[in-house]
Amino acid sequence: MNLRFNKRDLSALWRHTSGALALGTLLWSSSCSSLDRWTAADKIPVAPHIAERAKAGQSATEVQRQRLLAELSQVEEQAATQTNDPFARAEATRTQVAKVSQKQQLVSAERVAFADSPRVDASTALAAANDQAFAAWNETRQPVQDSNLLQVSAEQAAGGVFVNSDEGTAFCPPASPPQFCPPQEVVCPTCPPFAWAAPEAPDFSADEYICDGGDKNLPVHYDGNVRQGLDVEDTVVEYMDSRGEMHVRPSTKACVYSPRFGSVRSITQPNERYHVMRATGAHDSQGAGGLAHRMGHDEQVQRDEFKDVRSRSRASGVDQKTVDAVVSRDLKAENHAKVLNVYESFAFFREGVFDRVDSAVMSDGIGAALAWSSGQPPIVQGHFRSGYAVQGRVYAQEEVGVESRGLPADVQISKVADKKTALSGEEVTFTIRLDNLGDENVLDFRLIDHLSPRLQYVDGTVDSNLPGKLDVENDGAGGQVLTFQFTGELAGRSGGWVSFTCVVR
Amino acid sequence: MKSVGISIWKLWGLAVVLAASSFLHNSAMAQVPGRYFPLDHRQPAGVAARWSSLVQPGEFGRPQPIQVALEGGGHVSFYQGNPHNPVAMAAPATATMSVGHVYRIRISDMPQYPGVELFPSIEVVDRLHPPAGSQQQFPVPIEITTEEIEAALHDGMVTKVIYLEQPDFAMPLQSNGSTPIENLPVADNLMAAADHRGRPLAILKLGGRIPDPNSPNDEFYSRSPISFVEVQSPAGQGSGLAE
């Protein structure tokens, strides 16, 4: 092998080797500097117990890993020994794994400068526990009976079971629809242990209840001697206090769940031609040639707001704008707007009364009226108010009466029903409680109940500890109005009750 | 190419105009004074329930017991997605259905119509809100009368909308235990009529269509979720399973 180099080759070799040497020097220096940084990082203080074990020969990473694995195995052993129930075991495992995960997070906060720390993946363990629970649940499912007979029980066909719990007997459906699963308080073997349950919202709909009581819509009031505003379902008490004033108070509302249904039906035969009937309906033809549309064309609108000439003053000159061919009607001449001066008294114009001290103003007014009416004598009406005063003396010994320092009569009534739910045909007993919260007696009082159309009073069922009588009258629409007319007075700080029974229609 | 593009836009505009005119025409047909009802009972089964679920997303899938009663007695079979394993019960039969779903049932063993089987559909539009623990005591009643069965056997299509009566508009009459039925002309919108009288809950459609026994089509049967709870009827009429 004969190597021959000329000067040109040596020059090229030097350029390459020098570049390589420079690159190597740069890499070496940078690696040294990075080592310096790692060395400096090792000097960051670590947790005392990790540092202590590290001094004993164990790295902190190994200490953490061993501790976590030991805790996890301990948890699994405890779960396995505590119960043989796969669901309980899975649940216990999940709980403990969650605790271990929490501890792991605390430990990870202590981990310093050990980037290669092996971690026990808590999420993986949790997923494995979930899979284990689902597998156990699938093993317990009842297979659906393969039968074409109609006489297959619902329980068998559905693959569900009935479970007795503290809340009663609950039905556990097959796997697929979790919305049919009972609450999680009921241990349901056919429901997945993680059955999703929708958050319960307030489950109420007013149109499913029969309500009686209160004062709906327009409040009960009196137009003269005629009572107004007693709507359906209203229950009020009328009473007179010791001063002779009448009062009306509504009761509370008692509602019973009792939905009633109806149906609308149409039967379509194969030869129905309702589409053609609709296409030639009268509504369409009226809409095309409506009367209102023609009236719009015939309308004549006289716009009085336009003025004949409008002028503006601008910096560039005077700009005038004249509206041509506009009928202008001055309505101002027909309306007299009088500007009252500040020295004028409004009393005469408002009340037709003026004082003698305002005679000068009166004269001015008459003069102005004469000038405005072009000589026609105006008619001025008024009367003089003299300046005398009424004097009287009140003597204490002449006052006759009884001073009452107590609270005035205040009757409150509340109404309740003995059932929460009722079907059509069932009876519901309502009880109305009256209480006079004031100190004075109630002289005359009666209770009025406009029953719901779904309620019918059962004759002879009224009962009360207050003397009185009951009047039942028809409201004209098929409903009933019960009036309990009490006799006697209702003393202050006392009360009573009335009960009656209705049948749900 | 430019002329082609303009023509496409013109076609689009024409399509929009036609769609708008068709919508206005349909809306005018379905309109009653004061309110607008885009749905009627002539829509395909499931449309009203789907619209109801869109309006009330939280109600979709909520269980609602449905009680199917036959005027002359018989059996009611509930399907679960295929013609196999129907659950047969003596009428009146109660099953817990879900809001927003359509169900196929079979009525058979009717003493007045021996050998006759009909397959009505039930569309659950809305549900009730009874107090906790009393859901099964208040099912939505769906009664199939003899007149309706006769109409179905004579190629008629019976459509019935069951609604919850508005208490303020309730008729002050004693209920005889059955749901009152009001016959309306076929041109009327039953959904609008039911909404005017209360709250529509379910739609029953009964016709003479039966599945082909030689080639059963699973699409004919509903795959909607259903469950059954044995309920003791207060009237003692029974809702138990068929023996």
XYZ file of C-alpha atoms in Angstrom:
748
model
C 0.000 0.000 0.000
C 1.569 3.110 -1.174
C 0.295 6.304 0.246
C 1.331 9.440 -1.402
C 0.269 12.821 -0.218
C 0.935 16.012 -1.899
C 0.691 19.405 -0.315
C -2.839 19.918 -1.470
C -3.962 16.678 0.167
C -2.262 17.507 3.409
C -3.929 20.877 3.456
C -7.341 19.260 3.024
C -6.556 16.673 5.710
C -5.608 19.413 8.121
C -8.810 21.270 7.473
C -10.881 18.189 8.220
C -8.984 17.050 11.275
C -8.886 20.502 12.728
C -12.639 20.782 12.315
C -13.162 17.403 13.948
C -10.862 18.311 16.812
C -12.713 21.557 17.331
C -16.064 19.759 17.342
C -14.775 17.139 19.772
C -13.441 19.793 22.057
C -16.759 21.559 22.027
C -18.681 18.384 22.833
C -16.333 17.451 25.633
C -16.566 20.828 27.193
C -20.350 20.843 26.976
C -20.577 17.366 28.501
C -18.377 18.451 31.307
C -20.562 21.446 31.914
C -23.706 19.244 31.963
C -22.068 16.923 34.439
C -21.324 19.894 36.541
C -24.969 20.813 36.501
C -26.111 17.302 37.560
C -23.569 17.366 40.288
C -24.945 20.639 41.456
C -28.469 19.266 41.322
C -27.548 16.394 43.610
C -26.753 18.887 46.236
C -30.392 19.966 46.542
C -31.570 18.925 50.026
C -33.960 15.947 50.015
C -36.492 14.781 52.558
C -34.795 13.628 55.769
C -36.163 10.078 55.794
C -35.306 9.528 52.145
C -31.848 10.868 52.694
C -31.416 8.609 55.712
C -32.384 5.490 53.809
C -30.263 6.542 50.913
C -27.317 6.723 53.232
C -28.127 3.197 54.377
C -27.549 1.947 50.882
C -31.008 2.182 49.318
C -31.863 4.725 46.719
C -34.904 6.821 47.403
C -36.525 5.553 44.222
C -36.228 1.977 45.334
C -37.573 2.846 48.767
C -40.676 4.413 47.319
C -41.342 1.622 44.879
C -41.014 -1.077 47.488
C -43.230 0.758 49.918
C -45.993 1.254 47.355
C -45.902 -2.328 46.190
C -46.038 -3.542 49.781
C -49.054 -1.380 50.510
C -50.846 -2.523 47.384
C -50.272 -6.198 48.102
C -51.439 -5.649 51.660
C -54.604 -4.029 50.405
C -55.347 -6.898 48.079
C -54.764 -9.428 50.829
C -57.081 -7.602 53.165
C -59.780 -7.382 50.522
C -59.428 -11.074 49.729
C -59.612 -12.165 53.359
C -62.412 -9.888 54.437
C -65.103 -11.166 52.127
C -65.732 -13.586 49.354
C -68.205 -11.299 47.655
C -66.619 -10.210 44.386
C -68.442 -6.894 44.469
C -67.388 -6.063 47.986
C -63.860 -7.199 47.211
C -63.704 -5.071 44.122
C -65.114 -2.115 45.969
C -62.586 -2.503 48.772
C -59.785 -2.773 46.267
C -60.879 0.356 44.537
C -61.072 2.258 47.793
C -57.640 1.184 48.902
C -56.104 1.798 45.522
C -57.446 5.292 45.673
C -55.787 5.746 49.039
C -52.517 4.377 47.711
C -52.739 6.714 44.790
C -53.211 9.590 47.149
C -50.175 8.538 49.116
C -48.244 8.172 45.934
C -48.945 11.736 45.070
C -47.649 12.802 48.451
C -44.534 10.765 47.974
C -43.978 12.122 44.517
C -43.826 15.565 46.006
C -40.856 14.403 48.022
C -39.092 12.917 45.066
C -36.130 15.074 44.186
C -33.593 14.579 41.445
C -34.632 10.983 40.718
C -36.105 11.144 37.272
C -36.115 7.396 36.705
C -38.439 6.592 39.573
C -40.714 3.662 38.708
C -44.326 4.484 39.573
C -47.245 2.289 40.414
C -49.871 3.444 37.981
C -52.953 3.960 40.125
C -55.207 4.546 37.146
C -54.180 1.213 35.671
C -54.894 -0.528 38.943
C -58.270 1.196 39.185
C -59.172 0.181 35.662
C -58.201 -3.383 36.466
C -60.441 -3.299 39.516
C -63.296 -2.046 37.390
C -62.775 -4.820 34.892
C -62.737 -7.311 37.705
C -66.030 -5.979 39.048
C -67.690 -6.064 35.656
C -66.457 -9.585 35.030
C -67.897 -10.710 38.362
C -71.143 -8.997 37.572
C -71.416 -10.670 34.181
C -70.911 -14.047 35.793
C -73.932 -13.548 38.015
C -76.333 -12.529 35.265
C -79.260 -14.780 34.674
C -79.362 -16.078 31.123
C -82.501 -15.329 29.175
C -84.619 -18.373 28.641
C -84.716 -19.278 24.992
C -88.344 -20.054 24.512
C -90.873 -19.051 21.963
C -93.771 -19.598 24.287
C -95.831 -16.651 25.296
C -95.947 -17.830 28.870
C -92.542 -16.535 29.790
C -92.454 -14.636 32.977
C -91.356 -11.074 32.895
C -88.619 -11.774 35.346
C -87.127 -14.519 33.253
C -87.534 -12.715 29.978
C -86.075 -9.549 31.303
C -83.231 -11.321 33.010
C -83.758 -9.328 36.152
C -84.526 -10.249 39.725
C -86.410 -8.799 42.639
C -84.341 -7.739 45.603
C -85.606 -6.981 49.081
C -84.030 -4.012 50.713
C -84.787 -1.557 53.463
C -86.690 0.575 51.009
C -88.896 -2.268 49.891
C -88.788 -4.639 46.998
C -86.774 -3.340 44.089
C -86.569 -4.769 40.620
C -83.131 -5.237 39.201
C -83.322 -5.188 35.429
C -80.883 -6.832 33.039
C -77.612 -5.239 32.177
C -78.224 -2.828 29.401
C -80.406 0.023 30.667
C -78.823 1.501 33.762
C -81.621 4.027 34.057
C -83.880 1.268 35.355
C -81.556 0.338 38.136
C -82.689 1.214 41.636
C -80.706 3.653 43.751
C -77.270 2.645 44.825
C -78.516 1.973 48.337
C -80.118 -1.192 46.987
C -77.537 -3.875 46.330
C -78.569 -5.067 42.922
C -76.600 -8.007 41.487
C -77.878 -7.474 37.973
C -76.912 -3.833 37.879
C -73.371 -2.813 37.099
C -71.559 -1.606 40.159
C -70.899 1.662 38.392
C -74.387 2.185 37.073
C -74.711 5.761 36.107
C -77.525 7.491 37.878
C -78.783 10.794 36.574
C -78.891 13.558 39.138
C -82.351 13.863 40.526
C -84.015 17.122 39.672
C -87.101 18.411 41.430
C -89.737 16.064 40.134
C -92.932 18.022 40.207
C -95.572 18.994 37.763
C -98.508 21.050 38.945
C -100.927 19.787 36.334
C -100.958 16.354 37.951
C -102.320 17.569 41.268
C -105.756 18.464 42.541
C -105.330 21.566 44.600
C -107.817 23.273 46.839
C -107.236 26.412 48.826
C -105.520 29.709 48.419
C -106.745 32.638 46.391
C -105.979 32.100 42.745
C -106.085 34.728 40.039
C -108.011 37.839 41.034
C -108.075 38.245 44.830
C -111.404 37.932 46.560
C -112.919 41.369 47.052
C -116.277 43.087 47.297
C -117.933 45.304 44.757
C -120.527 46.834 46.971
C -122.184 43.868 48.583
C -121.279 41.486 45.783
C -118.359 39.205 46.330
C -115.940 39.043 43.419
C -112.812 37.060 42.654
C -113.803 33.737 44.230
C -112.227 31.474 41.655
C -112.200 27.732 41.457
C -110.106 26.150 44.239
C -110.215 29.326 46.321
C -110.705 29.028 50.058
C -111.060 32.209 52.090
C -112.353 33.300 55.446
C -114.414 36.444 55.860
C -114.565 38.060 59.243
C -115.459 41.308 60.918
C -113.221 42.759 63.543
C -114.261 44.725 66.605
C -114.170 47.974 64.629
C -116.747 46.688 62.188
C -114.344 46.326 59.299
C -114.583 43.312 57.013
C -111.486 41.316 56.104
C -110.778 38.474 53.721
C -107.902 36.080 54.191
C -106.981 33.165 51.924
C -106.038 29.764 53.205
C -103.043 27.691 52.380
C -103.241 25.340 49.450
C -103.682 21.603 49.890
C -102.740 19.461 46.910
C -103.335 15.779 46.277
C -101.614 13.899 43.496
C -104.374 12.559 41.304
C -103.781 12.742 37.566
C -106.747 12.193 35.289
C -106.453 11.383 31.657
C -108.346 11.903 28.477
C -107.850 10.989 24.871
C -108.632 12.350 21.465
C -109.059 9.960 18.618
C -109.513 9.907 14.885
C -110.045 6.892 12.700
C -108.757 7.201 9.180
C -110.361 5.075 6.540
C -108.556 4.188 3.316
C -110.823 6.456 1.271
C -110.255 9.579 3.316
C -109.605 12.700 1.244
C -108.961 15.273 3.858
C -106.004 16.751 1.973
C -108.226 17.848 -0.866
C -110.697 19.311 1.568
C -108.004 21.325 3.174
C -106.597 22.556 -0.122
C -109.923 24.181 -1.029
C -110.559 25.501 2.431
C -112.140 28.842 3.008
C -109.190 30.138 4.972
C -106.909 30.257 1.981
C -109.332 32.139 -0.225
C -110.069 34.680 2.465
C -106.433 35.297 3.013
C -105.839 36.062 -0.651
C -108.511 38.720 -0.941
C -108.828 39.935 2.580
C -110.989 42.875 3.358
C -108.363 44.453 5.514
C -106.042 44.736 2.571
C -108.505 46.726 0.485
C -109.292 49.002 3.335
C -105.680 49.847 3.508
C -105.755 51.181 -0.037
C -108.836 53.260 0.579
C -107.548 54.889 3.660
C -106.879 58.560 3.496
C -104.383 59.814 5.938
C -104.058 63.509 6.482
C -100.739 64.278 7.949
C -101.000 67.488 9.851
C -97.486 67.428 11.089
C -96.048 68.847 7.884
C -95.477 72.528 7.814
C -95.332 74.611 4.751
C -91.948 76.159 5.184
C -89.011 75.061 7.207
C -85.866 77.051 7.440
C -82.501 76.351 8.883
C -79.684 78.649 9.610
C -76.329 77.342 8.776
C -72.911 78.769 8.549
C -73.106 78.697 4.804
C -76.257 80.647 4.713
C -79.947 80.229 5.153
C -81.371 76.966 3.907
C -85.068 76.932 3.231
C -87.118 73.897 2.475
C -90.618 74.116 1.213
C -92.897 71.135 1.086
C -95.136 71.363 -1.909
C -98.609 70.022 -2.384
C -99.101 69.231 1.246
C -102.363 69.889 2.892
C -101.657 71.592 6.085
C -104.224 72.064 8.725
C -103.409 74.069 11.719
C -104.826 72.221 14.645
C -103.368 74.596 17.127
C -106.096 77.128 16.490
C -108.659 74.701 17.763
C -106.811 73.874 20.889
C -106.274 76.526 23.393
C -103.217 76.081 25.476
C -103.035 78.571 28.224
C -99.756 79.308 29.738
C -100.192 80.055 33.369
C -98.077 82.694 34.855
C -96.224 82.170 38.001
C -98.291 84.633 39.986
C -101.519 82.936 39.113
C -103.246 80.693 41.514
C -104.137 77.168 40.337
C -106.754 76.721 42.975
C -109.524 78.367 41.026
C -108.894 76.356 37.882
C -108.739 73.090 39.685
C -111.403 73.444 42.272
C -113.438 76.465 41.283
C -112.602 78.021 44.602
C -110.716 81.168 45.159
C -109.951 83.231 48.137
C -110.767 86.821 48.631
C -107.126 87.623 48.675
C -106.957 86.463 45.061
C -109.461 89.008 43.821
C -106.769 90.811 41.820
C -105.900 87.591 40.063
C -109.579 87.035 39.438
C -109.885 90.390 37.786
C -106.920 89.671 35.579
C -108.395 86.347 34.621
C -111.695 87.876 33.703
C -109.944 90.465 31.640
C -107.903 87.851 29.846
C -111.021 85.818 29.173
C -112.771 88.839 27.732
C -109.851 89.567 25.464
C -109.590 85.991 24.296
C -113.310 85.562 23.691
C -113.467 88.692 21.579
C -115.946 90.542 23.703
C -118.249 87.710 24.508
C -118.896 87.764 28.217
C -117.368 84.739 29.876
C -119.181 82.833 32.534
C -117.201 82.555 35.702
C -118.295 80.218 38.436
C -116.952 80.192 41.896
C -117.753 80.817 45.454
C -116.205 82.774 48.171
C -114.482 81.090 51.014
C -114.668 83.106 54.125
C -111.890 83.308 56.549
C -113.702 82.221 59.656
C -112.495 79.176 61.500
C -114.259 76.507 63.449
C -113.310 76.371 67.023
C -114.114 73.596 69.371
C -113.177 72.315 72.718
C -112.655 68.738 73.583
C -112.959 67.643 77.165
C -111.365 64.469 78.390
C -114.391 63.523 80.481
C -116.600 63.543 77.418
C -114.757 60.750 75.601
C -116.681 57.534 75.848
C -115.216 54.233 74.785
C -112.969 51.389 75.677
C -109.333 51.689 74.870
C -107.919 48.463 73.526
C -104.215 47.991 73.806
C -104.289 44.529 72.247
C -103.629 43.496 68.688
C -106.547 43.672 66.289
C -108.186 40.484 65.156
C -106.131 38.597 62.613
C -107.545 35.318 61.367
C -105.246 32.906 59.604
C -106.437 29.657 58.070
C -104.514 26.662 56.881
C -105.792 23.730 54.901
C -104.426 20.213 54.694
C -105.445 16.928 53.116
C -105.191 13.504 54.652
C -103.651 11.926 51.554
C -100.802 12.655 49.252
C -102.123 10.627 46.359
C -105.603 9.591 45.363
C -107.178 7.776 42.480
C -110.493 8.655 40.937
C -113.263 7.520 43.226
C -111.262 7.730 46.407
C -112.239 10.015 49.254
C -110.027 12.746 50.592
C -110.669 14.511 53.878
C -109.686 18.142 54.110
C -109.165 19.880 57.413
C -109.169 23.635 57.726
C -107.709 25.231 60.811
C -108.713 28.770 61.834
C -106.663 30.773 64.298
C -107.270 34.267 65.572
C -103.786 35.583 66.105
C -105.049 38.914 67.439
C -106.224 39.851 70.917
C -109.638 41.116 69.896
C -112.598 38.917 69.159
C -113.843 38.152 65.685
C -117.494 39.061 65.591
C -118.759 37.562 62.378
C -116.856 35.060 60.321
C -117.528 32.488 57.665
C -115.426 30.106 55.632
C -115.929 29.836 51.871
C -114.454 27.013 49.813
C -114.901 26.866 46.064
C -114.088 23.249 45.408
C -112.028 22.067 42.485
C -114.147 20.562 39.700
C -112.400 17.269 40.423
C -113.802 17.235 43.987
C -117.337 16.555 45.135
C -118.477 17.078 48.671
C -119.796 14.006 50.457
C -122.978 14.918 52.268
C -122.944 14.720 56.012
C -119.202 14.536 56.407
C -118.653 18.029 57.757
C -117.314 18.223 61.279
C -116.135 21.131 63.355
C -115.533 22.219 66.907
C -117.070 25.603 66.149
C -120.835 26.110 66.093
C -122.336 26.891 62.729
C -123.915 25.470 59.631
C -122.828 24.467 56.150
C -124.400 25.649 52.920
C -123.630 23.809 49.693
C -124.460 25.546 46.459
C -123.678 24.963 42.814
C -121.287 27.344 41.143
C -123.122 27.108 37.831
C -120.357 25.164 36.104
C -120.769 21.824 37.807
C -118.609 22.695 40.780
C -119.593 23.331 44.358
C -119.157 26.187 46.776
C -119.121 25.317 50.463
C -119.927 28.081 52.935
C -119.356 27.437 56.612
C -121.327 30.087 58.476
C -120.216 30.151 62.073
C -122.310 31.453 64.886
C -120.854 33.262 67.825
C -117.523 34.913 68.139
C -114.019 33.672 67.758
C -112.126 34.883 70.770
C -108.681 36.332 70.514
C -105.781 33.950 70.744
C -108.053 31.030 69.989
C -108.960 28.897 67.040
C -110.968 26.028 65.685
C -111.137 23.547 62.887
C -113.469 22.283 60.207
C -113.148 19.041 58.307
C -115.095 17.596 55.446
C -114.689 14.786 52.953
C -114.720 14.941 49.189
C -114.661 12.231 46.590
C -112.199 12.561 43.756
C -113.991 12.640 40.434
C -68.528 27.327 -16.155
C -69.675 30.640 -14.838
C -73.081 30.198 -16.357
C -73.275 26.743 -14.779
C -72.443 28.233 -11.384
C -75.169 30.808 -11.693
C -77.668 28.175 -12.671
C -76.727 26.128 -9.604
C -77.335 29.134 -7.398
C -80.633 29.678 -9.089
C -81.545 26.079 -8.412
C -80.584 26.509 -4.797
C -82.693 29.610 -4.537
C -85.601 27.832 -6.139
C -85.222 24.960 -3.718
C -85.189 27.352 -0.771
C -88.290 29.085 -2.033
C -90.071 25.796 -2.555
C -89.054 24.570 0.883
C -90.232 27.801 2.482
C -93.534 27.705 0.659
C -94.015 24.062 1.632
C -93.199 24.891 5.253
C -95.619 27.774 5.303
C -98.281 25.624 3.752
C -97.783 22.856 6.280
C -97.604 25.276 9.164
C -100.816 26.871 8.073
C -102.425 23.449 8.011
C -101.186 22.589 11.467
C -101.967 25.917 13.007
C -104.755 26.584 15.411
C -105.759 30.013 16.592
C -103.161 31.478 18.864
C -100.605 28.687 18.769
C -98.468 26.866 16.294
C -98.072 23.094 16.286
C -95.465 21.765 13.911
C -96.389 18.190 14.775
C -99.537 16.268 14.203
C -100.583 12.703 14.701
C -99.894 11.852 11.066
C -96.156 12.086 11.550
C -94.264 8.775 11.481
C -94.100 6.946 14.750
C -91.312 8.333 16.874
C -91.179 11.853 15.490
C -93.238 13.404 18.264
C -91.286 11.528 20.924
C -88.006 12.603 19.378
C -89.090 16.206 19.242
C -90.215 15.993 22.825
C -86.820 14.659 23.806
C -85.140 17.517 22.002
C -87.277 20.056 23.781
C -86.790 18.348 27.131
C -83.432 16.603 26.945
C -83.542 15.587 30.584
C -86.709 13.620 30.060
C -85.322 11.273 27.436
C -85.083 7.736 28.709
C -87.010 8.424 31.866
C -89.159 5.458 32.859
C -92.904 5.767 32.624
C -95.276 2.920 33.437
C -97.826 2.331 30.698
C -100.939 0.282 31.279
C -102.577 -1.277 28.256
C -106.179 -2.338 28.732
C -108.504 -4.172 26.381
C -112.196 -3.504 26.584
C -113.166 -7.105 26.090
C -110.159 -8.642 27.772
C -107.288 -10.545 26.255
C -103.541 -10.681 26.378
C -100.942 -8.022 25.731
C -97.461 -9.007 24.619
C -94.482 -6.688 24.818
C -91.545 -7.068 22.465
C -87.929 -6.258 23.003
C -86.408 -5.895 19.582
C -87.292 -9.164 17.957
C -90.259 -11.468 17.608
C -88.777 -13.914 20.063
C -89.393 -13.965 23.767
C -92.382 -11.678 23.984
C -93.637 -10.988 27.451
C -97.334 -11.778 27.579
C -99.608 -10.474 30.260
C -103.289 -10.543 30.854
C -104.902 -7.212 30.181
C -104.697 -4.733 31.748
C -100.947 -5.128 31.485
C -98.401 -2.677 32.810
C -94.882 -2.199 31.543
C -92.330 0.458 32.293
C -91.401 2.186 29.077
C -89.055 5.084 28.415
C -89.843 8.588 27.302
C -88.854 9.241 23.726
C -89.183 5.662 22.542
C -91.656 3.754 20.411
C -92.872 0.322 21.417
C -94.582 -2.453 19.530
C -97.055 -4.612 21.352
C -99.372 -7.407 20.363
C -102.932 -7.838 21.492
C -104.355 -11.318 21.197
C -106.587 -13.897 22.833
C -109.499 -11.510 22.761
C -112.671 -13.441 23.504
C -114.706 -11.360 21.071
C -112.192 -11.865 18.286
C -110.814 -15.388 18.415
C -107.631 -15.825 16.457
C -107.184 -12.141 15.844
C -103.847 -10.546 16.565
C -103.107 -6.873 16.154
C -99.845 -5.045 16.582
C -100.369 -1.485 17.742
C -97.517 0.877 18.504
C -97.160 3.103 21.533
C -95.119 6.276 21.417
C -94.180 7.706 24.797
C -94.053 11.480 24.487
C -93.994 12.644 28.079
C -94.230 11.265 31.571
C -95.823 11.793 34.947
C -94.138 13.091 38.069
C -95.714 11.210 40.956
C -94.331 11.357 44.476
C -91.396 9.124 45.198
C -92.363 5.528 45.622
C -95.709 5.744 43.861
C -94.592 5.644 40.262
C -96.149 2.276 39.623
C -99.476 3.285 41.090
C -100.092 5.857 38.416
C -99.439 4.420 34.992
C -100.589 6.147 31.858
C -103.705 4.251 30.793
C -104.059 3.207 27.188
C -107.388 1.582 26.523
C -108.121 -0.196 23.280
C -111.838 -0.335 22.738
C -113.880 -2.747 20.706
C -114.717 0.016 18.270
C -111.044 0.611 17.601
C -110.394 -3.060 17.042
C -113.308 -3.201 14.615
C -111.916 -0.214 12.733
C -108.479 -1.808 12.498
C -109.960 -5.026 11.188
C -111.723 -3.022 8.463
C -108.479 -1.473 7.239
C -108.912 1.637 9.318
C -106.082 3.431 11.047
C -106.834 4.415 14.615
C -104.756 7.186 16.082
C -105.326 8.160 19.668
C -103.435 10.700 21.719
C -103.635 10.194 25.468
C -103.208 13.376 27.421
C -103.089 14.449 31.031
C -106.117 16.504 31.818
C -105.508 20.088 32.791
C -107.037 20.442 36.276
C -108.379 23.916 35.606
C -110.269 22.669 32.572
C -111.382 19.384 34.094
C -114.933 18.366 33.483
C -116.835 18.248 36.782
C -118.002 14.731 36.138
C -117.423 11.564 38.022
C -114.951 9.295 36.285
C -116.277 5.848 35.471
C -112.845 4.290 35.580
C -112.104 4.521 31.896
C -110.405 7.260 29.968
C -112.896 9.422 28.103
C -112.528 9.421 24.340
C -113.337 12.336 22.108
C -113.682 11.633 18.420
C -112.328 14.310 16.133
C -112.363 14.677 12.368
C -109.430 13.179 10.557
C -108.349 16.603 9.340
C -107.856 17.843 12.883
C -104.480 17.873 14.519
C -104.782 15.483 17.429
C -101.568 16.705 18.999
C -102.862 20.259 19.008
C -106.216 19.134 20.368
C -104.563 17.148 23.137
C -102.278 20.033 23.971
C -105.279 22.313 24.152
C -106.944 20.006 26.658
C -103.898 19.103 28.689
C -100.474 17.575 28.166
C -99.947 14.830 25.547
C -98.345 11.778 27.061
C -98.588 8.931 24.575
C -99.734 8.182 21.061
C -101.434 4.928 20.170
C -101.553 3.833 16.554
C -103.570 0.778 15.700
C -103.941 -0.578 12.217
C -104.374 -3.850 10.458
C -100.736 -4.317 9.628
C -99.230 -7.555 10.857
C -95.701 -8.872 10.396
C -94.992 -11.531 7.837
C -94.855 -14.774 9.797
C -92.642 -16.411 7.153
C -89.944 -13.786 7.238
C -90.080 -11.930 10.486
C -88.565 -8.520 10.272
C -86.909 -7.384 13.429
C -87.324 -3.759 12.441
C -91.025 -4.166 12.960
C -90.451 -4.734 16.657
C -89.127 -2.101 18.932
C -85.723 -2.228 20.495
C -86.653 0.313 23.080
C -85.777 -0.436 26.700
C -88.602 -1.903 28.698
C -89.007 -3.442 32.102
C -91.791 -5.026 34.048
C -92.855 -4.721 37.616
C -95.563 -6.773 39.158
C -98.094 -4.320 40.502
C -101.046 -5.070 42.658
C -103.930 -3.225 41.132
C -106.007 -1.393 43.738
C -109.170 -2.371 41.956
C -108.211 -5.994 42.085
C -108.390 -6.297 38.350
C -104.951 -7.761 38.237
C -101.960 -6.835 36.239
C -100.131 -10.003 36.824
C -98.261 -12.127 34.454
C -100.005 -14.624 32.305
C -100.090 -18.085 33.727
